[in-house]
PDB file of C-alpha atoms in Angstrom:
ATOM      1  CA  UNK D   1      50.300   5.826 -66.093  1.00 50.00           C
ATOM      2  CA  UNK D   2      53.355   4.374 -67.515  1.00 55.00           C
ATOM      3  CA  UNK D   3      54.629   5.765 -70.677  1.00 56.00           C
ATOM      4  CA  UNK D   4      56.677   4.209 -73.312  1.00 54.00           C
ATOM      5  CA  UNK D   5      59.973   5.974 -73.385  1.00 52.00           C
ATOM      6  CA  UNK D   6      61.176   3.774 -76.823  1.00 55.00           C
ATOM      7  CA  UNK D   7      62.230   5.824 -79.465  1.00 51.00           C
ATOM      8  CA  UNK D   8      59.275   5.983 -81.768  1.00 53.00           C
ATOM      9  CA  UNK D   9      60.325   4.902 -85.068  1.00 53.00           C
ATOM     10  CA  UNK D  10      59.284   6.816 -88.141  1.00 53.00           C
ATOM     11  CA  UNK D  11      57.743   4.920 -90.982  1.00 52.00           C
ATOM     12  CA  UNK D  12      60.166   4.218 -93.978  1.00 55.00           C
ATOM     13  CA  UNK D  13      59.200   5.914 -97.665  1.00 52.00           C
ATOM     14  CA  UNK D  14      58.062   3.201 -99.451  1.00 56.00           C
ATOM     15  CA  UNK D  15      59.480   3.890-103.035  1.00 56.00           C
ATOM     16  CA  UNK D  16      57.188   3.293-105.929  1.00 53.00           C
ATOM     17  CA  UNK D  17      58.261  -0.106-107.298  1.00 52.00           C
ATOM     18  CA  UNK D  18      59.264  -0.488-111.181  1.00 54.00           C
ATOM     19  CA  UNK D  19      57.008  -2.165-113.372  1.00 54.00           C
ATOM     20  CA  UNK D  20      57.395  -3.193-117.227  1.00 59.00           C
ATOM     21  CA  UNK D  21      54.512  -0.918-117.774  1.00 66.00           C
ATOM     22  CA  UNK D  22      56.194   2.190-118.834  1.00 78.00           C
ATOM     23  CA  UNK D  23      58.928   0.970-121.038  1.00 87.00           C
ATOM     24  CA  UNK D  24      56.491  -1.263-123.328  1.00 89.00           C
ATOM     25  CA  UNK D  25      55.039   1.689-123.497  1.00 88.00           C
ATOM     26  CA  UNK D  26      57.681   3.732-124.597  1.00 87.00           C
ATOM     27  CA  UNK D  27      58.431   1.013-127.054  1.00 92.00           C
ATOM     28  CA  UNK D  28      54.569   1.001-128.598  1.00 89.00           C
ATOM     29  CA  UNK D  29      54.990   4.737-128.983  1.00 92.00           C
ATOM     30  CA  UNK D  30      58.406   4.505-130.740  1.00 91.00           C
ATOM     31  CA  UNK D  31      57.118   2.289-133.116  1.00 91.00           C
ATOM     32  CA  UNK D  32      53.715   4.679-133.997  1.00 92.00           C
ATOM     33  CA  UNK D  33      56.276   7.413-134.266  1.00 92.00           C
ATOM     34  CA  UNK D  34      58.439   5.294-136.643  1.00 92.00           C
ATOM     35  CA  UNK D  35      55.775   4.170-138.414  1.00 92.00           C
ATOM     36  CA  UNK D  36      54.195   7.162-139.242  1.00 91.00           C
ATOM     37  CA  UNK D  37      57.428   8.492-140.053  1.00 94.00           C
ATOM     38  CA  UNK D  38      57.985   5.751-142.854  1.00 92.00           C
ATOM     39  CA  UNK D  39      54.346   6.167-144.384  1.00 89.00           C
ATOM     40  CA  UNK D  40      55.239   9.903-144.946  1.00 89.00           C
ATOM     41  CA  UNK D  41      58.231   9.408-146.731  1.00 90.00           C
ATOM     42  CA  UNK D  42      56.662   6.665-148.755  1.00 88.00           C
ATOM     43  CA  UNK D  43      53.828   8.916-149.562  1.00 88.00           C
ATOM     44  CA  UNK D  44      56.081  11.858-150.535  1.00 86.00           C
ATOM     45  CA  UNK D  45      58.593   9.630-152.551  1.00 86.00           C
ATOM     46  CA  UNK D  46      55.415   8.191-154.472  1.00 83.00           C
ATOM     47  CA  UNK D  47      53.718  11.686-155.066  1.00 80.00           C
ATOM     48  CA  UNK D  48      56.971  13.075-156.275  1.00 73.00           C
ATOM     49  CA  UNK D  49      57.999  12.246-160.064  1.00 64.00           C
ATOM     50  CA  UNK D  50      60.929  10.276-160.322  1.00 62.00           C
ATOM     51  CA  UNK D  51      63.518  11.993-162.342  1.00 58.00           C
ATOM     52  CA  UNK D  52      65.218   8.669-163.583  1.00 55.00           C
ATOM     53  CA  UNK D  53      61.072   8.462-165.199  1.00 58.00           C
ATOM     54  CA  UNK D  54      61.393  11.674-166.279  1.00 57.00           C
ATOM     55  CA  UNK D  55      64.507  10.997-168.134  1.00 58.00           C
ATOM     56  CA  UNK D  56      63.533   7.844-169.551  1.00 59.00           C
ATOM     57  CA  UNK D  57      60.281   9.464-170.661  1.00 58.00           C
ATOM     58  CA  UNK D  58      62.429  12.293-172.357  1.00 62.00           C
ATOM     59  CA  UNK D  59      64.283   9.974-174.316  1.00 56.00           C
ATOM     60  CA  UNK D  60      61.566   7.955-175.812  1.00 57.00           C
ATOM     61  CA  UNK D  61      59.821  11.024-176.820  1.00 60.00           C
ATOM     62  CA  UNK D  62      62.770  12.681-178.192  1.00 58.00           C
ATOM     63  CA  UNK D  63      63.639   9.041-180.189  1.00 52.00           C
ATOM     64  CA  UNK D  64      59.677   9.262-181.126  1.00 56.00           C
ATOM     65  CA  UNK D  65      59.814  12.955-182.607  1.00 52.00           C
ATOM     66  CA  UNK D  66      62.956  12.058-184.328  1.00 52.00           C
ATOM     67  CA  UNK D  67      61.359   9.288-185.638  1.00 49.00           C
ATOM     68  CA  UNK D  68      58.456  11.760-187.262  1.00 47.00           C
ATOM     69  CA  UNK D  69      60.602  14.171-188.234  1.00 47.00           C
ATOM     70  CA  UNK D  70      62.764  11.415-190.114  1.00 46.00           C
ATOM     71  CA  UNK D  71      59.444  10.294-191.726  1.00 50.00           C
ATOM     72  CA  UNK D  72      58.472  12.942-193.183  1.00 48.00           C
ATOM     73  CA  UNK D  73      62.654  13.497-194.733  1.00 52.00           C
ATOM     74  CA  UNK D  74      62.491   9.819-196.061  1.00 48.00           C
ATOM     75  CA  UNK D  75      59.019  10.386-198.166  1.00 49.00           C
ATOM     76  CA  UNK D  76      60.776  13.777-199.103  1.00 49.00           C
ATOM     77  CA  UNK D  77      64.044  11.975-200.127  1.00 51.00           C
ATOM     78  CA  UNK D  78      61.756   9.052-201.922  1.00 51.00           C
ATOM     79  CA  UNK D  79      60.249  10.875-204.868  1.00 48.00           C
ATOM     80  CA  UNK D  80      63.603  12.541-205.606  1.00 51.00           C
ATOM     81  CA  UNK D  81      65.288   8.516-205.731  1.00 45.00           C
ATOM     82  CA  UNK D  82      62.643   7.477-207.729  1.00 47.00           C
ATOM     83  CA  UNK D  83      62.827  11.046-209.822  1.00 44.00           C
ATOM     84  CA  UNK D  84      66.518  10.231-210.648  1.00 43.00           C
ATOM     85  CA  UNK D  85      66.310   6.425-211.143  1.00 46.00           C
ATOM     86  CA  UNK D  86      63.538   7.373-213.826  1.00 44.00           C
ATOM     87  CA  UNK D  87      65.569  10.114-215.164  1.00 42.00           C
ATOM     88  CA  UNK D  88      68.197   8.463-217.056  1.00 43.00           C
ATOM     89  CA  UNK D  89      65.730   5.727-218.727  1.00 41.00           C
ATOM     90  CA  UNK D  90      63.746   8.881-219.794  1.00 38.00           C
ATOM     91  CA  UNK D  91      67.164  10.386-221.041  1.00 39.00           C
ATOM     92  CA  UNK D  92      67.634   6.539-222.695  1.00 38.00           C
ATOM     93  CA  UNK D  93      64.215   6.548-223.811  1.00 36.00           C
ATOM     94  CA  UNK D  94      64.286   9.746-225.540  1.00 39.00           C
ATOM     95  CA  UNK D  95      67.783   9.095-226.791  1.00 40.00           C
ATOM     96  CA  UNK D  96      65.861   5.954-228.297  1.00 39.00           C
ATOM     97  CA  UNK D  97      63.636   7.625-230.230  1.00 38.00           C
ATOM     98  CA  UNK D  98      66.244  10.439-231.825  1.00 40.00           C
ATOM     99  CA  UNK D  99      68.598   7.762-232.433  1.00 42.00           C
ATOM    100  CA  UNK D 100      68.707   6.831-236.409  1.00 45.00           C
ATOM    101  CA  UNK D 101      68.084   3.295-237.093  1.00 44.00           C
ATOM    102  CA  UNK D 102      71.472   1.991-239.247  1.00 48.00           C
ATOM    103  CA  UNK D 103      70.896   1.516-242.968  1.00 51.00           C
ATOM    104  CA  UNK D 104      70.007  -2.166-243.742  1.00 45.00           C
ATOM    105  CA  UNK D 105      72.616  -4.058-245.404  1.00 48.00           C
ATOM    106  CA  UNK D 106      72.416  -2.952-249.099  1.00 46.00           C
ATOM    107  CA  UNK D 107      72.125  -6.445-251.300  1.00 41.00           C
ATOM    108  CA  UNK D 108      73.971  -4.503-254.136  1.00 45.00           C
ATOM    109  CA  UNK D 109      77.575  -5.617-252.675  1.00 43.00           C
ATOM    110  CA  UNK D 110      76.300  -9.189-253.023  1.00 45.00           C
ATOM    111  CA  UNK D 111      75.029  -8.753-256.581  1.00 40.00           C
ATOM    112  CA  UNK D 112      77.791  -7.933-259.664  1.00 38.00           C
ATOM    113  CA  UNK D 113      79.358  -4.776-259.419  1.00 44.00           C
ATOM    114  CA  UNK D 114      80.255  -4.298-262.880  1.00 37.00           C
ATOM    115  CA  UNK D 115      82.676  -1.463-263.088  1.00 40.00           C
ATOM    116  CA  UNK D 116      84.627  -2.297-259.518  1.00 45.00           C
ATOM    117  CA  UNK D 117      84.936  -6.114-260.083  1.00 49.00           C
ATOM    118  CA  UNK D 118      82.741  -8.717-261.250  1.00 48.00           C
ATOM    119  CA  UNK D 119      81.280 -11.942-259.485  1.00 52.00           C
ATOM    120  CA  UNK D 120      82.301 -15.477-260.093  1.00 52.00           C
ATOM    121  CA  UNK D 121      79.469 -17.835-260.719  1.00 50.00           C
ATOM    122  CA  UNK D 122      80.319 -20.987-258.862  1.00 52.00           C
ATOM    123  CA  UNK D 123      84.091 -21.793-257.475  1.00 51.00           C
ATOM    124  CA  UNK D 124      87.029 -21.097-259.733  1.00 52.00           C
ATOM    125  CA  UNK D 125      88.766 -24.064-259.795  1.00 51.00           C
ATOM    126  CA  UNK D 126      92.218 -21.917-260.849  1.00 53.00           C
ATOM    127  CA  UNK D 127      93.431 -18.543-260.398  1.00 54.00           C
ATOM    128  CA  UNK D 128      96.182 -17.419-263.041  1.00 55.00           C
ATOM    129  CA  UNK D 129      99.112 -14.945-262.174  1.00 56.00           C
ATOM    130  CA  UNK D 130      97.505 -11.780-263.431  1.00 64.00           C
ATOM    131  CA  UNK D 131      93.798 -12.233-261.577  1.00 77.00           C
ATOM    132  CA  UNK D 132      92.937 -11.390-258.068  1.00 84.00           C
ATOM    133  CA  UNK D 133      89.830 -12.947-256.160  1.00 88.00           C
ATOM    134  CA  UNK D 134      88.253 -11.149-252.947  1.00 93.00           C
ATOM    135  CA  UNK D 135      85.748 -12.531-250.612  1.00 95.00           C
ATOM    136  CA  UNK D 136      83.485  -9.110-250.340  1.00 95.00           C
ATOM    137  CA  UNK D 137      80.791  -9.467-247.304  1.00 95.00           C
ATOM    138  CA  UNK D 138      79.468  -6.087-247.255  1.00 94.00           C
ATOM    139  CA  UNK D 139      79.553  -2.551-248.758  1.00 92.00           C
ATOM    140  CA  UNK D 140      78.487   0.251-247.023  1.00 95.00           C
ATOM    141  CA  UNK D 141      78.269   4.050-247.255  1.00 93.00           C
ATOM    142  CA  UNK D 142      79.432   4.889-243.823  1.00 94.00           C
ATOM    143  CA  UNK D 143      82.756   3.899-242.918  1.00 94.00           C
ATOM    144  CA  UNK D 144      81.780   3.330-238.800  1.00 95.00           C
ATOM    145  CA  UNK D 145      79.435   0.227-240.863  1.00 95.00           C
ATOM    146  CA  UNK D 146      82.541  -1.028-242.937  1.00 95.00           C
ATOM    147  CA  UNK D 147      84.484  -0.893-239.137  1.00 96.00           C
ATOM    148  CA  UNK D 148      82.462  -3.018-237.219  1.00 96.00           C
ATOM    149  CA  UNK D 149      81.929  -5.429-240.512  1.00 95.00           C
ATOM    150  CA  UNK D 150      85.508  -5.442-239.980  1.00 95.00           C
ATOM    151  CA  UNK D 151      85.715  -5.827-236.297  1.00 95.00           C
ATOM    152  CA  UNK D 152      83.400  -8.799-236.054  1.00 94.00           C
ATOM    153  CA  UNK D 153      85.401 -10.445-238.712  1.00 95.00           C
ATOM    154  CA  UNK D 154      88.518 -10.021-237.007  1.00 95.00           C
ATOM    155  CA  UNK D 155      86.623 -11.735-233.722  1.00 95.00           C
ATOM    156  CA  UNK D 156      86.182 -14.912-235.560  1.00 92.00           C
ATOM    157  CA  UNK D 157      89.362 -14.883-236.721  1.00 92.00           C
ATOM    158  CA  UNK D 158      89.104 -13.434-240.021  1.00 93.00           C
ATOM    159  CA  UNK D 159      91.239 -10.485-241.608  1.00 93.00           C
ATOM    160  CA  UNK D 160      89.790  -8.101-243.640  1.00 94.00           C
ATOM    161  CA  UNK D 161      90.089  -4.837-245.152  1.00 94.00           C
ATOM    162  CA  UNK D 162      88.211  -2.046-246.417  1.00 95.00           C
ATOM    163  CA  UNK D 163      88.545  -0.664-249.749  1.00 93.00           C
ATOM    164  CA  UNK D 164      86.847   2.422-251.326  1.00 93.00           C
ATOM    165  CA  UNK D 165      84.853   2.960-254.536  1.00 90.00           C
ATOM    166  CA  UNK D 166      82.782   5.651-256.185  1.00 91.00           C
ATOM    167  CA  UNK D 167      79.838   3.942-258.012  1.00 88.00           C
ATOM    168  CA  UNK D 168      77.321   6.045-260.364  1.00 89.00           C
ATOM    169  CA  UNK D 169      74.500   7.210-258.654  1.00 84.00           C
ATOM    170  CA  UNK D 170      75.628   6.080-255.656  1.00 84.00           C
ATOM    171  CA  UNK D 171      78.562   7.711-254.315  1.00 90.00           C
ATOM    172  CA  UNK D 172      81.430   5.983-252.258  1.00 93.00           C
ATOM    173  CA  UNK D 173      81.010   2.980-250.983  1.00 94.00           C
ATOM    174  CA  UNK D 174      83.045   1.199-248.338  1.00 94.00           C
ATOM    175  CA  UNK D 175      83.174  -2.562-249.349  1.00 94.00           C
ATOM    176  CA  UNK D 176      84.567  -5.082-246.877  1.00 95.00           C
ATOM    177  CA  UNK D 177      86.981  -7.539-248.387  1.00 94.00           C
ATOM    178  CA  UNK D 178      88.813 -10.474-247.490  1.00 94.00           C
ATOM    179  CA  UNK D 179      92.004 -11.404-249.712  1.00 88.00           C
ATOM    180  CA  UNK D 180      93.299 -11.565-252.386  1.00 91.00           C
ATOM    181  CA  UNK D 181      93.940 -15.064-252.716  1.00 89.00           C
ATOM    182  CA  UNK D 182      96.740 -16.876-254.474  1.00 84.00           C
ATOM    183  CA  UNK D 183      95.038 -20.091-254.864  1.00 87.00           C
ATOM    184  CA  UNK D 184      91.350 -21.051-255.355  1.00 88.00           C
ATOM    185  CA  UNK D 185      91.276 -23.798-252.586  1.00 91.00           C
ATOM    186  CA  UNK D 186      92.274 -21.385-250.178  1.00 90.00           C
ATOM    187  CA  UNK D 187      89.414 -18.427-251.193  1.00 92.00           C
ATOM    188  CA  UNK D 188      86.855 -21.743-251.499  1.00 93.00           C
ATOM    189  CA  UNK D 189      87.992 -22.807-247.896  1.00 93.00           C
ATOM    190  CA  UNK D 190      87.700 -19.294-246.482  1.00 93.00           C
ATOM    191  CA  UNK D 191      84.523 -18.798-247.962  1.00 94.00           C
ATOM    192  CA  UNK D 192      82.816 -22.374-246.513  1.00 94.00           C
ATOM    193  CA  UNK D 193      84.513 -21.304-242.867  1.00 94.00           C
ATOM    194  CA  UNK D 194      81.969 -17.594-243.104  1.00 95.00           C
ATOM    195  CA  UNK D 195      78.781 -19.901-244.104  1.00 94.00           C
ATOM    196  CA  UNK D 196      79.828 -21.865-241.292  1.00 94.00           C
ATOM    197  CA  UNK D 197      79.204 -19.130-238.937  1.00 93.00           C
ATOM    198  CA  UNK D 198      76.633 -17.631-241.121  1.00 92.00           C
ATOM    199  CA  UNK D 199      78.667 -15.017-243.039  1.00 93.00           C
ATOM    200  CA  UNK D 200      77.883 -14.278-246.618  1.00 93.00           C
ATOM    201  CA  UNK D 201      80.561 -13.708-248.791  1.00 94.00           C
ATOM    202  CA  UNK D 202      80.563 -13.156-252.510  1.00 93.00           C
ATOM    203  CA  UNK D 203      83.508 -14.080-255.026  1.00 92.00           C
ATOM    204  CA  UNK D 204      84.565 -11.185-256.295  1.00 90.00           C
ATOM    205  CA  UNK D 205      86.934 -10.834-259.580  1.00 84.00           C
ATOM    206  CA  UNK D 206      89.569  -7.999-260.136  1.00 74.00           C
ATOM    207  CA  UNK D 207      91.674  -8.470-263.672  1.00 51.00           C
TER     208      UNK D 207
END
């Protein structure tokens, strides 16, 4: 029997080939991991309060309780405003009532004055050396009355003057004159000018 003397050759390891398999594996499971990874930040990031939110929230409310609190301090401040603004027309209206009404205009300085000068019936056509003529438009017993006679005189341009008597029964009176004249056109001219802008004057005589 013959035997075969050739070396016997062993069998070569056959090494495993490489497939695809594994690493698209690998990459599937990367991206569950990364995945899951992302949805539990997401979900702790939306659970957790924001503190930009909190801020924001902080503000408003603190603008909203200032808000009250200023409410309240305006209707406070309001009834004092309107308690001060009504004050002084109180003050005016009870100053009103306590203040005296001023005397009417007595007619008497219009009407003859027999012992301080006497009237002149119509328009003297001629003064002589010796006589003096006045232009009296009001007497008064207070001499603040004869001043702002006087005053509104001298705003349209008249001058005047105030001159003091003692009359029976009546006391002194301050009469506001205009003159004397030295002729009788000029008194007569003086006299139309107050009618003009509705001053009454009365002729008045003093020898």
């Amino acid at each position: 029997m013959t035997r075969d003397y050739r070396a016997k050759q062993n069998p070569r390891h056959r090494r495993p080939a490489r497939t695809g398999g594994g690493t698209i594996l690998g990459i599937f499971i990367g991206l569950v991991l990364g995945l899951g990874i992302a949805a539990a930040v997401f979900y702790y990031i939306s659970r957790t309060p924001s503190p930009f939110q909190n801020a924001t929230g902080q503000a408003k409310n603190t603008a909203n309780g200032n808000g009250s609190a200023a409410s309240p301090t305006a209707a406070a401040d309001k009834p004092r405003f309107d308690f001060y603004k009504i004050l002084p027309g109180a003050e005016e209206a009870k100053g009103g009532t306590e203040r005296k009404s001023p005397e009417p205009k007595s007619a008497e300085p219009r009407a003859a004055e027999t012992k301080a000068g006497k009237p002149v019936e119509g328009k003297p056509t001629d003064i002589k050396g010796s006589e003096q003529y006045f232009l009296q438009v009001g007497s008064y017993a207070q001499v603040g009355d004869a001043e702002n006679e006087r005053a509104k005189l001298a705003l349209l341009g008249f001058e005047a003057s105030i001159q003091a008597a003692t009359l029976p029964e009546k006391g002194v009176r301050h009469r506001v004159r205009l003159g004397p004249y030295a002729s009788a056109e000029e008194m007569n001219r003086n006299k139309a000018e107050l009618g003009k802008r509705g001053v009454e004057a009365t002729v008045i005589k003093n020898p």
